[in-house]
Structure formats: structure tokens, C-alpha cells
Amino acid sequence: MKVFKFGGASINSIERIQNVAKIIQSFTGEKLLIIISAMGKTTNALEKVAEAFYAGNKEEALQLFQQIKEDHVNILFQLNPQPLTILNDLFTEVEWLLHDKPVRDYDYYYDQIVCCGELLSTAIVSNYLNTITVKNTWVDVRDNFRTDDNFRDATLDWNFTQQKIEENIVPLFTTTNIILTQGFIGATDENESTTLGREGSDYTAAIFANMLNAENQTIWKDVEGVMNADPKLFPDAQFIAALSYTEVIEMAYYGAQVIHPKTIKPLQNKGIPLHVRCFLKPALPGTIVSDTPVHNLPPIIVLKNNQVLMQLNSKDFSFVEDTLVNKLHQLFVDIKIRPNLSQNGAISLYCCMDDKPDKIEKLALAASQLFDVQVEKDVVLLTVRHYNEAIVEKLKAGKIELLSQKTQETIQVLMKTN
Ligand code: ASP
Ligand code: MG
């Protein structure tokens, strides 16, 4: 049994959906569990619907949603000119909600609205595959993936989900070779939809791979595999044929956009190899990620934009000691923000975080009870694994260096454009 994950870019046009069908057909006879993301930029578009709804702009929300509906119906009719009742059910569900007034918090509505992107795309692709006789069974993942109600960043109930997969998915494979389902979404014990965080489909795929003891997992992307830097920023980025789980988990943690950071653990725990392959060039082998250590890697470069540096100074020149530091950590937990890098001095602390303006504001305000707080915006966090001085100098050129940290393997530099 293999697990496949196709991202939104792999199904953003009729030709690409047909291309995905061809890839799936080339695995005829194998058992596949396939996760497909929302089409193209649908998740972003649904976020806009949720924002408009929550701001009280009902008409705007309905209008934005109308466009999403039309886009999906167009694709469906170009692929297969038959109505698909489930699409209407999904549309109606969202529209009903949009006619209400928001009374709960934003994250709850976000999940109820945004989850429909993957339900729509998988329903359309499943239907198309069946009409071209690639027989498959569509599954609503929310019937299996149980989470808590931490909307937009829900945590999986691992045991409950494992049990559901054994009850529902394992027996299904005795009657079907292909199961098509969604990533990124789940449901609470009260059947409210939840999401696992942006780009969470890779993670869902890994959970399925773990629980079904898959032979391997493949993430089909629009690049040849994992590169040592983002090819959009570094045109001479190099392809890497093999990587260890450790390397990839580090890269993802530092902000490389290759794979969702939570994807590796479920695979590593069961020794399941991960393939990253190109849906545009399926003949290429792609990158393989496994527990085999890989030596002589090129420098791996990750740039994380949109960072803030918060400097927290002792108010009265007393040392920044445990009690203060613990209080600060509690603020991070309460506000749900995580430093990407931190450094301590005698009377000051430095933390670099993603610039989520509402959270940063809350944190700065709360922390100002304990420290004198300074916030520096528009900062970039550069991370280089397997670095050498020459490459770091080149990457820092023309920038103001605010702070840096290094180990033997990794250097991180927080910098600002001059
Ligand atoms: N559609 C979701 C997103 O764009 C989840 C995913 O594609 O992994 O974030
Ligand atoms: Mg995606």
C-alpha cells in the first residue's frame, strides 16, 4: 500500500487533473491512498470569504464564495458533464453559514468555511477518475480524523483516529484499490470541522502512512524534488537526490517550504520512506527521504521573511533570571506564538518570531509589565545548514546583521535590509 499526496498546483487546470489521472493509472493494480489538496489557490480564496464574513460583510462573503463555486462547477463540467450532488450539498452548507451572524470566534468559522476546498476538489477528481474507469472510493476524512477543538491548529486524537482507520479504511481496501480523500481537515467529537494548519495535507498523508503501515509515501510537487534553496529566490539551486529524516525535519523547522514540518515524525517512527517527485516529470526519480544518513550535502539555505525581533530589557538593571524567563515563556504559550530563535544576555533577552501583528502586539503589551520592550520589524532570518564562511558572507552582503548563532552544522543570522 502506498500513500500519495498531490498539492493544489497539480490540479489547477483540466490538463493537470488529466495528468494526475495518468500518474494514478500508471500504478494500476497497486493499493493507493491518495490525498488531494484544494485546487490551486482555493484555500487562500476561502480565507478571504471567512474574513469578509467575520467582518460582517455578508454580501462580499457571498460574492467571493460565488466565484469559488463557479470555478469548481466549470472544472466539473469540462471534465465530466454530469451534475454532482455532493458539490451542491457542500456549497449549501457554506452558504447557510454565511447567512448567519458571527457569534463564535474567528478560528471556528475559518475552519467551517476553509475545509470545503479539499472536499470540493477531491469530490471532483474522484468523480472524474471513476468516469474514466479509474475506480476509486471517495472518503470524507472527517469521519476518521478526530481532533480537539483548537480550530486552525487542531491536534489529532491519535488513538481514536487509529481505531477509525482500522474500522473504516483497512476493510475498504478489500473492495477498492484506490481510496481518495482530503488532507488538512478533521472533525471534533461534536462533528465541527477543524483544520491542522496551512499546508497540512503532507502531514495528513504521513499519518495515514503511519497508521496503514504504508510501504512509502510520495508527495507530488511542481519541482523535481528537494532543492538546497528555494529555486524562486536562488536560480542556481541544486537538486538533492537523498536526504535523511533528520535533515528534512531540520530544514522544515527552520522554514524551508519543502514539506510541512510535522510530516516527518509519523514516517520516521515507522521507517517509511518519503519520496518527493515532480508531477510534471513523473519519469524522474525525485528525492528520497529515509533513515539512511547522507554525507557531503551542499549548503542548505533557508530564508524566513517577515520576522520581528523583540528585545526585552530588564527594567532596573537586575539580571534576567528564571522567574522572569518562565513568565515570558508562559506568555508564549498563552498567546500561542513560538520564537524561531532566542538569545539571552545578563540584562536582556532577544526573541525572533513570525510577524503575526495581533499576536506580536499582545505579547509586547503583556511583556512590557516585566521588561522594557523594543520591537524591530521587517527582519529576515537566514539559516544555512552545512555552511561555509564564503556562502554566509555572500548571503549577508549588503544587509545589517542584528544577531547570529551557530553550531557546527547550522548558522542562523537575523538581518535587515540596509
Ligand atoms: N489546502 C491547504 C493549504 O493550501 C492544505 C494543503 O494544501 O496542504 O494550506
Ligand atoms: Mg498546498
XYZ file of C-alpha atoms and ligand atoms in Angstrom:
428
model
C 0.000 0.000 0.000
C 1.309 3.411 -0.964
C 0.233 6.884 0.119
C 0.236 9.720 -2.433
C -0.296 13.397 -1.827
C -0.994 15.784 -4.705
C -0.804 19.500 -3.901
C -3.130 22.244 -5.131
C -0.891 23.147 -8.098
C -1.176 19.616 -9.505
C -4.916 20.039 -10.153
C -5.222 23.734 -11.036
C -6.366 23.117 -14.624
C -8.161 20.477 -16.690
C -4.861 19.367 -18.244
C -3.248 18.993 -14.849
C -6.156 16.946 -13.476
C -5.832 14.710 -16.519
C -2.119 14.482 -15.854
C -2.750 13.384 -12.243
C -5.150 10.739 -13.578
C -2.371 9.435 -15.867
C 0.056 9.196 -12.976
C -2.505 7.274 -10.930
C -3.223 4.984 -13.883
C 0.443 4.130 -14.133
C 0.107 2.447 -10.721
C -2.785 0.194 -11.785
C -3.061 -2.898 -9.611
C -1.487 -1.241 -6.569
C -3.353 -0.174 -3.477
C -3.187 3.594 -3.131
C -4.460 6.017 -0.543
C -4.486 9.393 -2.257
C -4.753 12.790 -0.595
C -5.514 15.760 -2.813
C -5.330 19.405 -1.735
C -7.784 22.147 -2.591
C -7.462 23.288 -6.215
C -4.853 25.944 -6.980
C -5.283 28.912 -4.677
C -8.737 27.903 -3.369
C -7.636 27.877 0.279
C -6.477 31.497 0.009
C -9.762 32.419 -1.670
C -11.755 30.700 1.085
C -9.733 32.576 3.701
C -10.957 35.802 2.099
C -14.555 34.544 2.375
C -14.047 33.806 6.080
C -12.507 37.248 6.652
C -15.344 39.072 4.901
C -17.963 37.054 6.795
C -16.307 37.726 10.145
C -16.002 41.433 9.381
C -19.785 41.463 8.936
C -19.624 41.920 5.142
C -22.132 39.236 4.259
C -22.694 40.321 0.670
C -18.983 40.412 -0.060
C -18.519 36.979 1.512
C -21.326 35.510 -0.585
C -19.948 37.108 -3.716
C -16.446 35.788 -3.104
C -17.894 32.359 -2.451
C -19.950 32.564 -5.648
C -16.718 32.881 -7.624
C -15.288 29.778 -5.950
C -18.496 27.896 -6.763
C -18.362 28.913 -10.408
C -14.712 27.935 -10.742
C -15.416 24.461 -9.377
C -18.581 23.930 -11.401
C -16.707 24.977 -14.565
C -13.969 22.461 -13.927
C -16.506 19.737 -13.178
C -18.424 20.359 -16.379
C -15.331 20.480 -18.527
C -14.196 17.156 -17.118
C -17.482 15.395 -16.898
C -20.760 16.983 -17.917
C -22.882 15.466 -15.170
C -24.082 17.221 -12.042
C -22.528 16.035 -8.822
C -24.975 16.370 -5.929
C -22.302 16.429 -3.260
C -20.965 19.724 -4.665
C -24.335 21.356 -4.144
C -24.513 19.974 -0.611
C -21.102 21.433 0.163
C -21.998 24.789 -1.364
C -25.247 24.948 0.583
C -23.523 24.141 3.859
C -21.167 27.110 3.488
C -23.872 29.459 2.225
C -26.111 28.704 5.169
C -23.321 29.603 7.490
C -22.602 32.817 5.570
C -26.199 33.918 6.107
C -25.697 33.763 9.883
C -24.070 36.405 12.044
C -20.744 35.511 13.621
C -21.176 34.754 17.316
C -18.210 32.455 17.903
C -14.528 33.233 17.414
C -12.922 33.691 14.021
C -10.913 30.473 14.003
C -14.078 28.391 14.344
C -15.673 29.992 11.256
C -12.403 29.818 9.368
C -12.369 26.042 9.701
C -16.044 25.567 8.812
C -15.527 27.588 5.618
C -11.995 26.707 4.564
C -12.446 22.924 4.897
C -14.713 22.874 1.843
C -11.753 23.443 -0.536
C -10.438 19.908 -0.156
C -13.917 18.370 -0.077
C -14.766 20.026 -3.404
C -11.513 19.157 -5.159
C -11.495 15.514 -4.070
C -15.173 15.057 -4.986
C -14.488 16.403 -8.484
C -11.320 14.389 -9.062
C -12.832 11.199 -7.661
C -15.839 11.584 -9.920
C -13.638 12.218 -12.958
C -11.435 9.198 -12.232
C -14.477 6.950 -11.926
C -15.838 8.132 -15.271
C -12.555 7.251 -16.984
C -12.734 3.869 -15.202
C -10.035 4.533 -12.650
C -12.265 3.082 -9.968
C -11.834 4.709 -6.604
C -13.706 5.311 -3.371
C -14.108 8.844 -2.030
C -13.868 9.140 1.737
C -14.711 12.150 3.911
C -11.625 12.248 6.099
C -13.631 13.993 8.832
C -15.330 10.665 9.555
C -11.927 9.296 10.564
C -9.653 12.119 11.687
C -10.739 13.154 15.177
C -9.135 16.300 16.600
C -9.526 18.635 19.543
C -11.293 21.973 19.054
C -8.194 24.107 18.740
C -9.503 25.480 15.458
C -6.939 26.318 12.723
C -4.254 24.330 14.505
C -6.109 21.286 15.746
C -4.312 18.381 17.401
C -5.096 14.856 16.330
C -6.577 12.325 18.728
C -4.134 9.663 17.668
C -5.772 6.635 19.312
C -9.300 7.424 18.215
C -8.150 8.083 14.649
C -6.092 4.891 14.530
C -9.152 2.947 15.621
C -11.330 4.592 12.973
C -8.783 3.830 10.291
C -8.734 0.193 11.312
C -12.539 0.073 11.313
C -13.200 2.072 8.151
C -10.168 2.274 5.893
C -8.451 -1.095 6.259
C -11.599 -3.098 5.304
C -12.327 -0.705 2.438
C -9.094 -1.778 0.760
C -10.506 -5.298 0.369
C -13.084 -3.925 -2.075
C -11.265 -0.988 -3.680
C -7.706 -0.372 -4.824
C -7.861 3.391 -4.618
C -9.124 5.488 -1.743
C -9.278 9.205 -2.426
C -9.547 11.591 0.487
C -8.632 15.000 1.900
C -5.677 16.273 3.847
C -5.533 19.217 6.240
C -9.006 18.741 7.758
C -10.580 16.767 10.574
C -13.514 16.989 12.968
C -14.169 17.304 16.692
C -16.295 14.896 18.725
C -19.161 17.306 18.072
C -18.686 16.991 14.306
C -17.385 20.507 13.877
C -14.817 20.750 11.103
C -11.229 21.580 12.037
C -8.005 22.258 10.154
C -4.475 21.206 11.012
C -2.635 24.360 9.898
C -1.809 25.639 6.409
C -0.127 23.138 4.124
C -1.240 20.380 6.496
C -2.025 17.819 3.794
C 1.508 16.422 3.803
C 1.025 15.746 7.491
C -2.329 14.003 6.966
C -0.695 11.805 4.337
C 2.048 10.873 6.799
C -0.500 9.996 9.482
C -2.275 7.670 7.048
C 1.070 6.164 6.008
C 1.941 5.514 9.635
C -1.411 4.063 10.617
C -1.722 1.906 7.496
C 1.948 0.809 7.619
C 2.409 2.027 4.055
C 5.350 0.864 2.005
C 6.144 4.506 1.202
C 4.669 7.987 0.817
C 5.030 10.188 -2.253
C 4.448 13.931 -2.313
C 3.907 15.030 -5.923
C 5.048 18.626 -6.433
C 5.856 21.001 -9.274
C 9.609 20.781 -8.637
C 11.974 17.911 -9.375
C 12.444 17.134 -5.715
C 14.014 18.796 -2.710
C 16.473 21.550 -3.591
C 19.156 23.123 -1.392
C 17.376 26.513 -1.605
C 14.146 27.958 -2.904
C 14.655 27.976 -6.701
C 12.414 31.061 -6.998
C 14.933 33.046 -4.923
C 18.108 31.201 -5.938
C 18.043 30.274 -9.623
C 21.152 28.100 -9.250
C 19.580 25.972 -6.503
C 20.754 22.355 -6.640
C 18.618 19.222 -6.638
C 19.305 16.773 -3.772
C 18.699 13.074 -4.531
C 18.660 11.716 -0.987
C 18.211 13.164 2.484
C 17.827 11.777 5.978
C 14.707 12.321 8.072
C 16.811 14.413 10.450
C 17.965 16.735 7.712
C 14.452 17.306 6.394
C 12.936 17.852 9.825
C 15.623 20.487 10.487
C 15.043 22.170 7.110
C 11.280 22.272 7.605
C 11.676 23.538 11.155
C 13.830 26.445 10.002
C 11.186 27.388 7.467
C 12.032 25.607 4.214
C 8.797 25.356 2.265
C 9.530 21.819 1.088
C 7.341 19.779 3.379
C 5.069 20.523 6.299
C 7.286 20.271 9.422
C 5.063 17.710 11.153
C 5.266 15.261 8.252
C 8.499 13.536 9.167
C 7.755 12.167 12.635
C 4.946 9.732 11.665
C 7.126 8.430 8.826
C 10.355 8.227 10.818
C 8.594 6.404 13.651
C 7.738 3.546 11.290
C 10.765 3.810 8.967
C 8.544 4.670 5.986
C 10.478 6.330 3.142
C 9.214 9.617 1.729
C 9.551 10.371 -1.983
C 9.266 13.916 -3.296
C 8.539 13.718 -7.013
C 7.523 16.025 -9.851
C 4.021 15.596 -11.260
C 5.150 17.359 -14.435
C 8.025 14.916 -14.980
C 6.861 11.632 -13.440
C 9.695 9.725 -15.106
C 12.222 11.396 -12.770
C 13.056 9.595 -9.527
C 12.778 12.674 -7.273
C 14.246 12.928 -3.775
C 14.097 10.084 -1.320
C 13.980 10.797 2.407
C 14.757 7.905 4.732
C 16.745 7.000 7.831
C 19.942 6.489 5.835
C 22.427 9.229 6.763
C 23.583 11.308 3.816
C 27.032 12.889 3.815
C 28.602 15.716 1.824
C 25.421 17.692 1.423
C 25.688 21.099 -0.227
C 24.918 24.131 1.970
C 21.169 24.195 2.519
C 19.779 27.718 2.582
C 16.511 28.773 4.169
C 15.270 32.364 4.238
C 12.361 33.183 6.507
C 10.954 36.617 5.735
C 8.500 38.644 7.711
C 10.141 38.218 11.095
C 10.241 40.529 14.096
C 12.997 40.851 16.631
C 11.801 41.593 20.139
C 14.354 42.862 22.598
C 13.351 42.535 26.248
C 15.487 44.518 28.680
C 15.478 44.263 32.427
C 13.645 47.311 33.800
C 16.029 48.036 36.687
C 19.334 46.501 35.619
C 18.654 43.313 37.587
C 19.596 40.024 35.929
C 17.097 38.336 33.646
C 16.581 35.281 35.816
C 14.466 32.131 35.854
C 11.267 33.627 37.239
C 11.182 36.336 34.595
C 12.120 33.924 31.842
C 9.426 31.480 32.977
C 6.826 34.221 32.968
C 7.852 35.149 29.455
C 7.606 31.532 28.300
C 4.131 31.317 29.772
C 3.181 34.329 27.648
C 4.404 32.500 24.545
C 2.237 29.530 25.465
C -0.836 31.650 26.243
C -0.570 33.786 23.111
C 0.343 30.725 21.006
C 3.447 32.158 19.452
C 6.779 30.397 19.191
C 10.192 32.048 18.964
C 12.164 30.955 15.912
C 15.376 31.969 17.617
C 16.202 33.359 21.038
C 19.273 34.566 22.867
C 19.915 35.526 26.495
C 22.211 38.118 27.960
C 22.669 39.307 31.536
C 20.034 42.001 31.421
C 18.329 41.373 28.099
C 16.655 38.712 26.033
C 16.173 38.582 22.280
C 13.435 36.651 20.508
C 12.733 36.409 16.820
C 9.213 35.431 15.789
C 6.937 35.331 12.764
C 5.285 38.707 12.363
C 1.685 37.945 13.216
C 0.750 41.537 14.086
C -2.104 40.846 16.531
C -0.056 38.312 18.467
C 3.077 40.451 18.486
C 1.088 43.375 19.805
C -0.456 41.250 22.551
C 2.919 39.824 23.512
C 4.650 43.212 23.538
C 1.919 44.633 25.725
C 1.931 41.763 28.212
C 5.745 41.568 28.280
C 6.022 45.284 28.978
C 4.768 44.529 32.509
C 8.007 42.601 33.013
C 10.562 44.242 30.726
C 11.296 47.279 28.619
C 10.279 46.049 25.205
C 11.577 47.046 21.785
C 10.238 45.619 18.568
C 12.092 45.640 15.265
C 10.016 44.712 12.200
C 10.874 43.610 8.627
C 13.615 41.289 9.694
C 14.822 38.223 7.771
C 16.040 35.023 9.391
C 18.690 33.276 7.329
C 19.554 29.689 8.171
C 22.346 27.784 6.455
C 22.960 24.111 7.213
C 26.371 22.675 6.266
C 27.591 26.217 5.864
C 30.940 27.603 4.885
C 32.119 31.128 5.573
C 32.117 32.139 1.903
C 28.476 31.346 1.361
C 27.400 33.038 4.577
C 29.336 36.193 3.653
C 27.696 36.219 0.234
C 24.215 35.861 1.705
C 24.816 38.586 4.270
C 26.283 41.071 1.809
C 24.569 44.461 1.884
C 22.462 43.557 4.940
C 22.674 44.724 8.533
C 23.372 41.804 10.827
C 21.314 42.036 14.024
C 22.185 38.787 15.714
C 23.696 35.422 14.850
C 24.074 31.951 16.298
C 25.953 28.935 15.121
C 26.628 25.298 15.822
C 28.945 23.049 13.821
C 26.125 22.211 11.410
C 23.954 25.293 11.314
C 24.340 29.046 11.262
C 21.450 31.453 11.745
C 21.677 35.150 11.057
C 18.972 37.637 11.754
C 19.342 40.517 9.354
C 17.725 43.578 7.943
C 17.931 45.144 4.521
C 20.077 48.246 4.528
N -5.143 23.436 1.060
C -4.430 23.663 2.264
C -3.459 24.808 2.081
O -3.329 25.306 0.981
C -3.729 22.459 2.785
C -2.647 21.884 1.896
O -2.662 22.092 0.687
O -1.776 21.203 2.409
O -2.851 25.226 3.018
Mg -0.554 23.159 -0.849
